[in-house]
PDB file of N, CA, C and O in Angstrom:
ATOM      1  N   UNK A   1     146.552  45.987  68.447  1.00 58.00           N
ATOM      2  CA  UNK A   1     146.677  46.217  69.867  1.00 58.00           C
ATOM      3  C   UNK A   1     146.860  47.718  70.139  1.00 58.00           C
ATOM      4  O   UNK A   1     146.327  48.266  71.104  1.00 58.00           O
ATOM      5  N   UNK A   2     147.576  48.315  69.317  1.00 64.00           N
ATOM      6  CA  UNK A   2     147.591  49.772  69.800  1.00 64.00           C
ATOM      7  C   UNK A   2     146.565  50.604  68.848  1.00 64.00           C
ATOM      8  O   UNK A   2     146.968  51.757  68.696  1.00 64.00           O
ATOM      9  N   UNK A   3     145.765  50.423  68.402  1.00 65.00           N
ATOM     10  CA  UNK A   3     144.519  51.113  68.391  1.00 65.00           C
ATOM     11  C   UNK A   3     143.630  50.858  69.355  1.00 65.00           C
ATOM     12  O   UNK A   3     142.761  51.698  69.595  1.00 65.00           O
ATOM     13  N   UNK A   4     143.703  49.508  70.161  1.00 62.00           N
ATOM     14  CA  UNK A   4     142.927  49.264  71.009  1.00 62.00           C
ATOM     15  C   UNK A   4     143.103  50.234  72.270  1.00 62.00           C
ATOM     16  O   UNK A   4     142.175  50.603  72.989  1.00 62.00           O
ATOM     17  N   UNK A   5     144.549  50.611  72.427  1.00 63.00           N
ATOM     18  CA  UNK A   5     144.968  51.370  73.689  1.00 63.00           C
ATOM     19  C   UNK A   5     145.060  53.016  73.115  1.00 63.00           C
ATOM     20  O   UNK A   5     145.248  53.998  73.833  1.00 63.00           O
ATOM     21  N   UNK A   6     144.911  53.016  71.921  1.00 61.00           N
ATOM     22  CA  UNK A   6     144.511  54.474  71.678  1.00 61.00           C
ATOM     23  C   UNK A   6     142.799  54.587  71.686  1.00 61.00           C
ATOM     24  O   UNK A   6     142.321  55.708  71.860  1.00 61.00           O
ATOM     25  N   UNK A   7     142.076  53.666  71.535  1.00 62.00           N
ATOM     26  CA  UNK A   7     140.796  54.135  71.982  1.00 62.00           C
ATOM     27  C   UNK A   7     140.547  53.978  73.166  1.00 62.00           C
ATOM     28  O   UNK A   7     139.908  54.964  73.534  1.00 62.00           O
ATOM     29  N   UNK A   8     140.713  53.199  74.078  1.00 68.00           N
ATOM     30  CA  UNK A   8     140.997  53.149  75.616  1.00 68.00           C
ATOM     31  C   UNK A   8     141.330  54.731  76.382  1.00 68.00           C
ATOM     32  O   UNK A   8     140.710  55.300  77.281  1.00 68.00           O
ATOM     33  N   UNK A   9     142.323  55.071  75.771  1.00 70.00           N
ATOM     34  CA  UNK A   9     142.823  56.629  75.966  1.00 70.00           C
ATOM     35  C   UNK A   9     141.814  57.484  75.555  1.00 70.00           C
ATOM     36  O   UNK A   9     141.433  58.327  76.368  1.00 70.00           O
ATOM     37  N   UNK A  10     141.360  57.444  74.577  1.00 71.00           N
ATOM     38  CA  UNK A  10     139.981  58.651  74.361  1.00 71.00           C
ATOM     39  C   UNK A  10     138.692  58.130  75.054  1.00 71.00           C
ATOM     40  O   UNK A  10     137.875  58.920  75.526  1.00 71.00           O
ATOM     41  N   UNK A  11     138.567  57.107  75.095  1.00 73.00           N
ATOM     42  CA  UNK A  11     137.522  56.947  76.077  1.00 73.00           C
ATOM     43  C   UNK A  11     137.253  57.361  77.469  1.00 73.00           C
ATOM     44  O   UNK A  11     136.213  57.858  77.899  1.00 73.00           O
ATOM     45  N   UNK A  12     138.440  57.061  78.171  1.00 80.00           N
ATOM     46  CA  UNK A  12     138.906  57.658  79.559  1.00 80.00           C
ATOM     47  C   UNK A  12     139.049  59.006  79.471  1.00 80.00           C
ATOM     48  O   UNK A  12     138.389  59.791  80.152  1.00 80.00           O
ATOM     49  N   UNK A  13     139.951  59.355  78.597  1.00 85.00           N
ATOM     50  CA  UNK A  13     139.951  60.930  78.185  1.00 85.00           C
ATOM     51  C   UNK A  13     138.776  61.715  78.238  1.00 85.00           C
ATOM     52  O   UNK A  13     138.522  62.545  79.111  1.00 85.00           O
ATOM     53  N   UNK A  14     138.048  61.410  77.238  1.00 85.00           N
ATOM     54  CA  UNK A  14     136.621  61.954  77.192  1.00 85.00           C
ATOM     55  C   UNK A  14     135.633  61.885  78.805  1.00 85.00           C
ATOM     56  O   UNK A  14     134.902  62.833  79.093  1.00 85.00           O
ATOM     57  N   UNK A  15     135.718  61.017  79.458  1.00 86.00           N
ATOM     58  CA  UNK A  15     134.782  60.581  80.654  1.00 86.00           C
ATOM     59  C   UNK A  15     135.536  61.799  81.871  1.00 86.00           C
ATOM     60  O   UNK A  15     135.192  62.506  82.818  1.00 86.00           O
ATOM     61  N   UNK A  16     136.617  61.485  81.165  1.00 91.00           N
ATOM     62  CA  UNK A  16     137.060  62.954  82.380  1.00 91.00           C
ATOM     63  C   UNK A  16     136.813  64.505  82.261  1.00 91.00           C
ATOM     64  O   UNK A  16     136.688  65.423  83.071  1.00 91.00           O
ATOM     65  N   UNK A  17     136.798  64.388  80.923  1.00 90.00           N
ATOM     66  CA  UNK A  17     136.459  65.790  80.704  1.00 90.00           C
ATOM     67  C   UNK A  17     135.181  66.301  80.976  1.00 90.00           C
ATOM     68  O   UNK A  17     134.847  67.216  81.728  1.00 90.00           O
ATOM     69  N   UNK A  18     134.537  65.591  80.270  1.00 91.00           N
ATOM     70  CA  UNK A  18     132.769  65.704  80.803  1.00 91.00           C
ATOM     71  C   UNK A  18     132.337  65.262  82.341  1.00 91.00           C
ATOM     72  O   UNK A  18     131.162  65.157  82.692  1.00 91.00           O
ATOM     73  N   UNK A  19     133.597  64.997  83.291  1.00 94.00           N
ATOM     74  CA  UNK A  19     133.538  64.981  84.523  1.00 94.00           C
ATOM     75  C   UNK A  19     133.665  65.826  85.664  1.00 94.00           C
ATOM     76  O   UNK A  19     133.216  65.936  86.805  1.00 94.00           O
ATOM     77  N   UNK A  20     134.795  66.607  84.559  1.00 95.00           N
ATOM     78  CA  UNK A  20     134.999  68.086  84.894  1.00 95.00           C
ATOM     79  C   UNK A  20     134.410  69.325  84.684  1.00 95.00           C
ATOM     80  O   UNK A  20     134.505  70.348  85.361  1.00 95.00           O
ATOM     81  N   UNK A  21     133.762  69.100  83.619  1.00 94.00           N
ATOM     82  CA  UNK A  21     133.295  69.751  83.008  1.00 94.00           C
ATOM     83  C   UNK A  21     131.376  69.801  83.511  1.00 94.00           C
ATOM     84  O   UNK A  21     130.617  70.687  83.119  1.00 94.00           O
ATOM     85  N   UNK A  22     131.016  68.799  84.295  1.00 95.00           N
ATOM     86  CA  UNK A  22     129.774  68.273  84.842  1.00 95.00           C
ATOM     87  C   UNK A  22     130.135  68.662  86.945  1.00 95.00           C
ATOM     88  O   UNK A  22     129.317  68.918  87.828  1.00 95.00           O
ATOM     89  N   UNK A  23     131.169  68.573  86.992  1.00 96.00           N
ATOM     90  CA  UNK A  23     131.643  69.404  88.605  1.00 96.00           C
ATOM     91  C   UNK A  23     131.946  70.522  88.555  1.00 96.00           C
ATOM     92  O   UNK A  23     132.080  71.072  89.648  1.00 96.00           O
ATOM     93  N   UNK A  24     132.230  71.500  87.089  1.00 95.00           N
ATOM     94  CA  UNK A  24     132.087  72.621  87.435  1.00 95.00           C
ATOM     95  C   UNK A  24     130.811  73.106  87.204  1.00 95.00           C
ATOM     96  O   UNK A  24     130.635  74.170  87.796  1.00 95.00           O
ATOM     97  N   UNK A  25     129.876  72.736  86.582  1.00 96.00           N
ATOM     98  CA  UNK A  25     128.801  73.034  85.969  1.00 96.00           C
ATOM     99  C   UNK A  25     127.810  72.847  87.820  1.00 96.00           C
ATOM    100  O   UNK A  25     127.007  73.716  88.161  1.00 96.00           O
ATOM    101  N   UNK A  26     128.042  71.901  88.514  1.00 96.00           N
ATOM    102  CA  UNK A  26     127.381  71.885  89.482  1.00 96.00           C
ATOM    103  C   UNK A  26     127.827  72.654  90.861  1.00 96.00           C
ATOM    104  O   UNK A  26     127.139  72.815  91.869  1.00 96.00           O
ATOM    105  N   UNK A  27     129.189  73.087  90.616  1.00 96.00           N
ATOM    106  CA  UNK A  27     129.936  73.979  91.387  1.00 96.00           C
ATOM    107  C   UNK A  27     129.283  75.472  91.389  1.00 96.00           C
ATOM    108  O   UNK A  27     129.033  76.148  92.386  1.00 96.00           O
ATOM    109  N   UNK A  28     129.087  75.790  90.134  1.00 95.00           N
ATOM    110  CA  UNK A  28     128.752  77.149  89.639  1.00 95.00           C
ATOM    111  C   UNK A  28     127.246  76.811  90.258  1.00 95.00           C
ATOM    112  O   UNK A  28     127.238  77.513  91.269  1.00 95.00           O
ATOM    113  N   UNK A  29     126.249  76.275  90.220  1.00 95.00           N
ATOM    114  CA  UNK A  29     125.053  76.014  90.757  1.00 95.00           C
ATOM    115  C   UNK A  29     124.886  76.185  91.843  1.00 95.00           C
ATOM    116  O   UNK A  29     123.905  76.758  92.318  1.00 95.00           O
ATOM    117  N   UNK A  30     126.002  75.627  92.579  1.00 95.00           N
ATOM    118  CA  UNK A  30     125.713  75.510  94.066  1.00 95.00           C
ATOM    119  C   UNK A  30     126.393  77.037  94.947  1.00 95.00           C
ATOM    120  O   UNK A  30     126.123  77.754  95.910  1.00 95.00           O
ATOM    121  N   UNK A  31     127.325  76.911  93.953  1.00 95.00           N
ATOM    122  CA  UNK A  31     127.528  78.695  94.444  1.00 95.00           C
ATOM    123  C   UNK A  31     126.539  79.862  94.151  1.00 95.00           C
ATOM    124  O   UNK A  31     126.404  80.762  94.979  1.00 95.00           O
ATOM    125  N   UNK A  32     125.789  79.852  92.881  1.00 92.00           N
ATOM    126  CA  UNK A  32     124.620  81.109  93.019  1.00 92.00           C
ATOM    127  C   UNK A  32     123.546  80.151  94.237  1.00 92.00           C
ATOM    128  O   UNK A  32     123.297  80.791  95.259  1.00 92.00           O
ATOM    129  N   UNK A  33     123.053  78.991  94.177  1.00 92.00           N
ATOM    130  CA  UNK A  33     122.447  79.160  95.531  1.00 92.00           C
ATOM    131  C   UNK A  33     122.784  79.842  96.823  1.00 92.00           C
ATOM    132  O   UNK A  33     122.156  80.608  97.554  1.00 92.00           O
ATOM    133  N   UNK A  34     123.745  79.416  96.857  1.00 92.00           N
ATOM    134  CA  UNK A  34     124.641  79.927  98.406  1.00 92.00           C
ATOM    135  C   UNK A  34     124.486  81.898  97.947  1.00 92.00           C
ATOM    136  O   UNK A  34     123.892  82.665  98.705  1.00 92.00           O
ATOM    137  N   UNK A  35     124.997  82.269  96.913  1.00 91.00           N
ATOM    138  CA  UNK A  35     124.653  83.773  96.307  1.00 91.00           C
ATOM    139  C   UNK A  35     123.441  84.133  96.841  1.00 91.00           C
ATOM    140  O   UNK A  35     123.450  85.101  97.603  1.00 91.00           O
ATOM    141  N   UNK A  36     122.495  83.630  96.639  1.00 89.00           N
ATOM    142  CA  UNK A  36     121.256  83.811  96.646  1.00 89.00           C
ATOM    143  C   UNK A  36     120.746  83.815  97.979  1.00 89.00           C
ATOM    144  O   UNK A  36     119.819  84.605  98.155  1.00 89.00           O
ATOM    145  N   UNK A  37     120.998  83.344  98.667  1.00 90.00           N
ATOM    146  CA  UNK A  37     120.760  82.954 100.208  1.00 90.00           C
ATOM    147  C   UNK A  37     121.347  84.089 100.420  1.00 90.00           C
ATOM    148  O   UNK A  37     120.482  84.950 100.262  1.00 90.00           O
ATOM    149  N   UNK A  38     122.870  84.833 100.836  1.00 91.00           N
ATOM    150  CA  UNK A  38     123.643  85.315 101.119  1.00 91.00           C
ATOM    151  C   UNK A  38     123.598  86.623 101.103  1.00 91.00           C
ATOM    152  O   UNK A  38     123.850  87.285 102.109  1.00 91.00           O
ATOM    153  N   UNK A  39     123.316  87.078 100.109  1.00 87.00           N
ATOM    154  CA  UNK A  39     123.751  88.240  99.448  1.00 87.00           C
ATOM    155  C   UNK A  39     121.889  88.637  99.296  1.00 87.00           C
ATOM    156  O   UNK A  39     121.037  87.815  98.958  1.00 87.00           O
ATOM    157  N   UNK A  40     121.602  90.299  99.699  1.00 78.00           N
ATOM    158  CA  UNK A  40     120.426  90.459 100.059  1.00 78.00           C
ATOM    159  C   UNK A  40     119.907  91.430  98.698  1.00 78.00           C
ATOM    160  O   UNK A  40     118.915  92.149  98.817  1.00 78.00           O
ATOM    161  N   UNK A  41     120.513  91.378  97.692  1.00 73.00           N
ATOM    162  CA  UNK A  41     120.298  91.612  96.533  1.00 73.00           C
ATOM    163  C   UNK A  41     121.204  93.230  96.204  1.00 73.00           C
ATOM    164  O   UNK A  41     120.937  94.203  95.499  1.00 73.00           O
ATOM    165  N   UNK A  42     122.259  92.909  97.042  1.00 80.00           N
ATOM    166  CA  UNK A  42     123.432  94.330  96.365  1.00 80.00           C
ATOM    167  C   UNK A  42     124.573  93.802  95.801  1.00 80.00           C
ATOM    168  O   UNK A  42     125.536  94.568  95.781  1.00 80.00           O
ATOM    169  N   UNK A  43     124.780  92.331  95.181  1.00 84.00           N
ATOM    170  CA  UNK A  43     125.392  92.068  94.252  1.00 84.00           C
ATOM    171  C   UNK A  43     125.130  91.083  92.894  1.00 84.00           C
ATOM    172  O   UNK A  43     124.111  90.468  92.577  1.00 84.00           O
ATOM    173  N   UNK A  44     126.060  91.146  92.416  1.00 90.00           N
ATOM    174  CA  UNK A  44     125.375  90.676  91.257  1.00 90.00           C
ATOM    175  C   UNK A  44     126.219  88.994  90.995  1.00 90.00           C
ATOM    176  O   UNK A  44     126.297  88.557  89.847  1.00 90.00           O
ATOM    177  N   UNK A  45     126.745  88.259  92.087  1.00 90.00           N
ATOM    178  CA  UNK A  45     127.527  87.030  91.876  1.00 90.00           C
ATOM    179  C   UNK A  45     126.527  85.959  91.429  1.00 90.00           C
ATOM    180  O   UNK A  45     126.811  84.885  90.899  1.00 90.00           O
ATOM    181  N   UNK A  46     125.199  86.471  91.756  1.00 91.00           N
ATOM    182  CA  UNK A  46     124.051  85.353  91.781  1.00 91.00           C
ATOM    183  C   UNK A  46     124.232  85.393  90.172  1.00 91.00           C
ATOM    184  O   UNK A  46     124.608  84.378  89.587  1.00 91.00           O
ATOM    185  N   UNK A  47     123.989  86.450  89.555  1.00 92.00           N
ATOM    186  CA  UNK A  47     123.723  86.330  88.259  1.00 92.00           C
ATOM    187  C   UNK A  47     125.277  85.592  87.543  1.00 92.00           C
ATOM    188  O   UNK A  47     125.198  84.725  86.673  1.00 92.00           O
ATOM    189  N   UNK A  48     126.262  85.964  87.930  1.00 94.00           N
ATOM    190  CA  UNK A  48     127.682  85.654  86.985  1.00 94.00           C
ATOM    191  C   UNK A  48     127.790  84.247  87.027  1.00 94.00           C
ATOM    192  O   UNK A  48     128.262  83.573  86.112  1.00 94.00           O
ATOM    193  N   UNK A  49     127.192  83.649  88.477  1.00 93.00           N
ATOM    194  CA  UNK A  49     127.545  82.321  88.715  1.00 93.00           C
ATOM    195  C   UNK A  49     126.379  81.126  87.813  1.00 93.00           C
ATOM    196  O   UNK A  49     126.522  79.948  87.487  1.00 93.00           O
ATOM    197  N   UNK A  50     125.311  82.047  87.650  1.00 94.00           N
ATOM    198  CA  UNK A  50     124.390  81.742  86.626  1.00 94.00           C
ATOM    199  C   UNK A  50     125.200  81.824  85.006  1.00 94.00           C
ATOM    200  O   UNK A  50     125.407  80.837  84.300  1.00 94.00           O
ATOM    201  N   UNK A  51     125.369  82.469  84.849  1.00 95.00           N
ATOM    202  CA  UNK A  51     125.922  82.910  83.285  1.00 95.00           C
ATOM    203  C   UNK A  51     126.863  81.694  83.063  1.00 95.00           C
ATOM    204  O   UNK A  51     126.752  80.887  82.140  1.00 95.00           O
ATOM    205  N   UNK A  52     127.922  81.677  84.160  1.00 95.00           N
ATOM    206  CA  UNK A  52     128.922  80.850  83.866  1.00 95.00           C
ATOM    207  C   UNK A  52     128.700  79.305  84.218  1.00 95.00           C
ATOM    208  O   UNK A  52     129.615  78.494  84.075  1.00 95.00           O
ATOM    209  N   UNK A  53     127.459  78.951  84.677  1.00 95.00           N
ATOM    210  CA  UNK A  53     127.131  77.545  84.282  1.00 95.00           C
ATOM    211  C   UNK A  53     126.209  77.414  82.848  1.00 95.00           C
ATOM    212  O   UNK A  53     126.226  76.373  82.192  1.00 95.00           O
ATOM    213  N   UNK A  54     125.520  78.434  82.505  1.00 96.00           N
ATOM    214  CA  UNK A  54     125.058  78.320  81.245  1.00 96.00           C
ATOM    215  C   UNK A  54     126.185  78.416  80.270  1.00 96.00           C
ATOM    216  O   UNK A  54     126.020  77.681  79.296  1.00 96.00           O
ATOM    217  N   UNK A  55     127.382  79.181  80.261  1.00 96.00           N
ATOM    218  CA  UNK A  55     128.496  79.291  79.565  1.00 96.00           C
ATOM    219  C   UNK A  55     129.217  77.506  79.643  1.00 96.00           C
ATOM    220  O   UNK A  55     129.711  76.759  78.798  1.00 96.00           O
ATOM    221  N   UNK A  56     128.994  77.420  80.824  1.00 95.00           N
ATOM    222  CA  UNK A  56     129.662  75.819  81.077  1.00 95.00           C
ATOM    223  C   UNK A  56     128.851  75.029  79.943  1.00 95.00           C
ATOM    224  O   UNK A  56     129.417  74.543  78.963  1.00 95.00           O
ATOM    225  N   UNK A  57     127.655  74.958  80.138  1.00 96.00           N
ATOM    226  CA  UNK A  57     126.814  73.961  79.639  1.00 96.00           C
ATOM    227  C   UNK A  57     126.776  74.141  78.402  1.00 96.00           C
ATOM    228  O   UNK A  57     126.767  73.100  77.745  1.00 96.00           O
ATOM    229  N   UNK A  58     126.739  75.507  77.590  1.00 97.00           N
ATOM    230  CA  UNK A  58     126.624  75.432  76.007  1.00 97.00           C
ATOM    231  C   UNK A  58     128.240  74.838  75.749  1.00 97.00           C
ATOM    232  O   UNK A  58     128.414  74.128  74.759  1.00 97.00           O
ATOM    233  N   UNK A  59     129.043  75.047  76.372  1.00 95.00           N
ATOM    234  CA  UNK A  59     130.455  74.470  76.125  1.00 95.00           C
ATOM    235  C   UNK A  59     130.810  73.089  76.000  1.00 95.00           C
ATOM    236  O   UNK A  59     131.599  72.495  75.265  1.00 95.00           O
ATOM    237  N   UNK A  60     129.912  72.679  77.037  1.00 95.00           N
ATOM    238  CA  UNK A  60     130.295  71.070  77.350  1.00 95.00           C
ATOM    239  C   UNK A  60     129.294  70.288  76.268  1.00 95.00           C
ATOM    240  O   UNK A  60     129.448  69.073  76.142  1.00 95.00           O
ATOM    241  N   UNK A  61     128.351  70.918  75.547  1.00 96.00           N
ATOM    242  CA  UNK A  61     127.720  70.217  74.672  1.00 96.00           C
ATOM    243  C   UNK A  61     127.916  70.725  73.105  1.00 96.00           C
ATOM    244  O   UNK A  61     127.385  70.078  72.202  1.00 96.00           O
ATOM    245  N   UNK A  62     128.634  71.811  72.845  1.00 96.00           N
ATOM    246  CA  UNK A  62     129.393  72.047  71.974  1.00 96.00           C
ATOM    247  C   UNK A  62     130.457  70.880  71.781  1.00 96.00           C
ATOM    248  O   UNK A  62     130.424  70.276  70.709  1.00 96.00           O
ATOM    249  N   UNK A  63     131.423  70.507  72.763  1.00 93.00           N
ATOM    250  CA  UNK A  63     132.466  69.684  73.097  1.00 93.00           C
ATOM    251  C   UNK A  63     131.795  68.668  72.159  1.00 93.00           C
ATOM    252  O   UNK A  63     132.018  68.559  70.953  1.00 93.00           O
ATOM    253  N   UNK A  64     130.685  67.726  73.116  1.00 91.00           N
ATOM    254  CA  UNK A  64     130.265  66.496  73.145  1.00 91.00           C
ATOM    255  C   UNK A  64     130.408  66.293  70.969  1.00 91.00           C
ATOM    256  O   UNK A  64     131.009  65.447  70.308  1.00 91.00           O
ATOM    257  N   UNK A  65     129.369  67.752  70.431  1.00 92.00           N
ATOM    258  CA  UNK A  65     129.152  67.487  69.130  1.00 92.00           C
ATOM    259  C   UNK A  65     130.667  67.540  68.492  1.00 92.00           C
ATOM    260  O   UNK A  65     130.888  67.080  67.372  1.00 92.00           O
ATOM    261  N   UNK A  66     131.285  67.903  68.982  1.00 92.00           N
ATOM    262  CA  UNK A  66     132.537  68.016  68.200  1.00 92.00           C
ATOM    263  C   UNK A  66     133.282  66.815  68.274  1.00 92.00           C
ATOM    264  O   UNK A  66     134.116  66.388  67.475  1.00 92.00           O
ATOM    265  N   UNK A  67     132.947  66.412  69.143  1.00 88.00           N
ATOM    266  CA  UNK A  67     134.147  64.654  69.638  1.00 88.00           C
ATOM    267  C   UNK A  67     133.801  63.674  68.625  1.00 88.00           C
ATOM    268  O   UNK A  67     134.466  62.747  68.164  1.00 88.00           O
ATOM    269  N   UNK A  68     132.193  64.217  68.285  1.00 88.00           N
ATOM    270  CA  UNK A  68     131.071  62.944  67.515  1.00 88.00           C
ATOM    271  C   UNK A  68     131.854  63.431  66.597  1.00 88.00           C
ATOM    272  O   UNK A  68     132.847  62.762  66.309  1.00 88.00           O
ATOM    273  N   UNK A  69     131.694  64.305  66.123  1.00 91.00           N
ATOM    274  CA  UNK A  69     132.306  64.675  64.380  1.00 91.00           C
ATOM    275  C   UNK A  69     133.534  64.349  64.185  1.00 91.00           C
ATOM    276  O   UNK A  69     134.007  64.453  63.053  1.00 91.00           O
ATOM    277  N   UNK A  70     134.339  63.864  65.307  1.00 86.00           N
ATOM    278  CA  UNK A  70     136.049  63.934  64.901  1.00 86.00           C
ATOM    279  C   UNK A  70     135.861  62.482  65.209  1.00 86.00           C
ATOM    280  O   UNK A  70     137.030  62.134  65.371  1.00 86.00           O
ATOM    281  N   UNK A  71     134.967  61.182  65.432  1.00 84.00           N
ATOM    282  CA  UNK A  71     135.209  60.140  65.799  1.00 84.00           C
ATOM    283  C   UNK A  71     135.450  60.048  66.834  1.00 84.00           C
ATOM    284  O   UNK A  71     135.086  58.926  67.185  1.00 84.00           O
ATOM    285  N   UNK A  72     135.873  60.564  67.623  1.00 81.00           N
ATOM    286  CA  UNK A  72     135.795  60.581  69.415  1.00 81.00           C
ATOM    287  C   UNK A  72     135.208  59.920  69.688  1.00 81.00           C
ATOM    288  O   UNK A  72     135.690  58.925  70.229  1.00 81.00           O
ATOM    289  N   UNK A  73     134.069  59.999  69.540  1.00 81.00           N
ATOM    290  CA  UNK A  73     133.107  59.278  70.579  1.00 81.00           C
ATOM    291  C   UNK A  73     131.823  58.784  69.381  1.00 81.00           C
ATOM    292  O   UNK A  73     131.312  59.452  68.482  1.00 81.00           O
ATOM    293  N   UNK A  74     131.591  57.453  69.770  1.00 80.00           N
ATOM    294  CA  UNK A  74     130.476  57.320  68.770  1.00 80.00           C
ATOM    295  C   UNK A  74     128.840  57.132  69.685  1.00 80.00           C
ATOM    296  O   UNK A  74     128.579  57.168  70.887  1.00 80.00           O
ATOM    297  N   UNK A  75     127.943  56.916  68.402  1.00 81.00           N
ATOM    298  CA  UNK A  75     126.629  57.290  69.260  1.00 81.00           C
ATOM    299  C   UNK A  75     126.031  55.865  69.289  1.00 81.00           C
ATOM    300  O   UNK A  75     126.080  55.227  68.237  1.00 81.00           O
ATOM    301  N   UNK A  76     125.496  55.323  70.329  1.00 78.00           N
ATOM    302  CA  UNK A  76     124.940  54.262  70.431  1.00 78.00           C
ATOM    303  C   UNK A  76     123.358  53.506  70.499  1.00 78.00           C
ATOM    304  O   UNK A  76     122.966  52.360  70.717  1.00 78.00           O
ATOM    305  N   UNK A  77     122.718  54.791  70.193  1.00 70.00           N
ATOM    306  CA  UNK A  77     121.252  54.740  69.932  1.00 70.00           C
ATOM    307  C   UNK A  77     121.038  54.188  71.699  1.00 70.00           C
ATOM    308  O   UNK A  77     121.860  53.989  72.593  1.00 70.00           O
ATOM    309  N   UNK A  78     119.496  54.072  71.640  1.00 67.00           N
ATOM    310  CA  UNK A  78     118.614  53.654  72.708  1.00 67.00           C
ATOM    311  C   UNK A  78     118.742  52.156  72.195  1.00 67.00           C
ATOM    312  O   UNK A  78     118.508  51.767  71.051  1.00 67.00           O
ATOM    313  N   UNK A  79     119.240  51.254  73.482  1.00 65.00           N
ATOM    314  CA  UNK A  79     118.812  49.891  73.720  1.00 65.00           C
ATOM    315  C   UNK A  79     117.464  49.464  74.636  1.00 65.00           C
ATOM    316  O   UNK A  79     117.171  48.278  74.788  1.00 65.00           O
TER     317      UNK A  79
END
């Protein structure tokens, strides 16, 4: 029973992180649009807000491989 509620806990665990981690990634997106619109090309937020969703994204899939390797999370092929 309590392995059952310790994988319960990483499961939920995990879904949040990559939840957060998937709202900032679309946060940072939606802010260089708005950059981009805004700003008539004398700053440079368009680009940082770019960087830091690509920074998001190599992160959050760094994460993902690391959870696999520690048992975190297992892989379930295509049904």
């Amino acid at each position: 029973a309590r392995t059952a509620i310790i994988a319960g806990w990483r499961r939920d665990s995990m879904r949040i992180i990559v939840g957060i981690a998937f709202v900032g990634i679309l946060y940072s997106l939606a802010s260089a649009l708005i950059y981009l619109m805004r700003d008539t090309g004398n700053s440079k937020r368009m680009v940082y807000a770019l960087t830091a969703r690509i920074g998001l994204s190599v992160l959050l899939f760094l994460f993902v491989l690391f959870a696999h390797w520690m048992g975190w999370i297992q892989s379930t092929g295509l049904r």
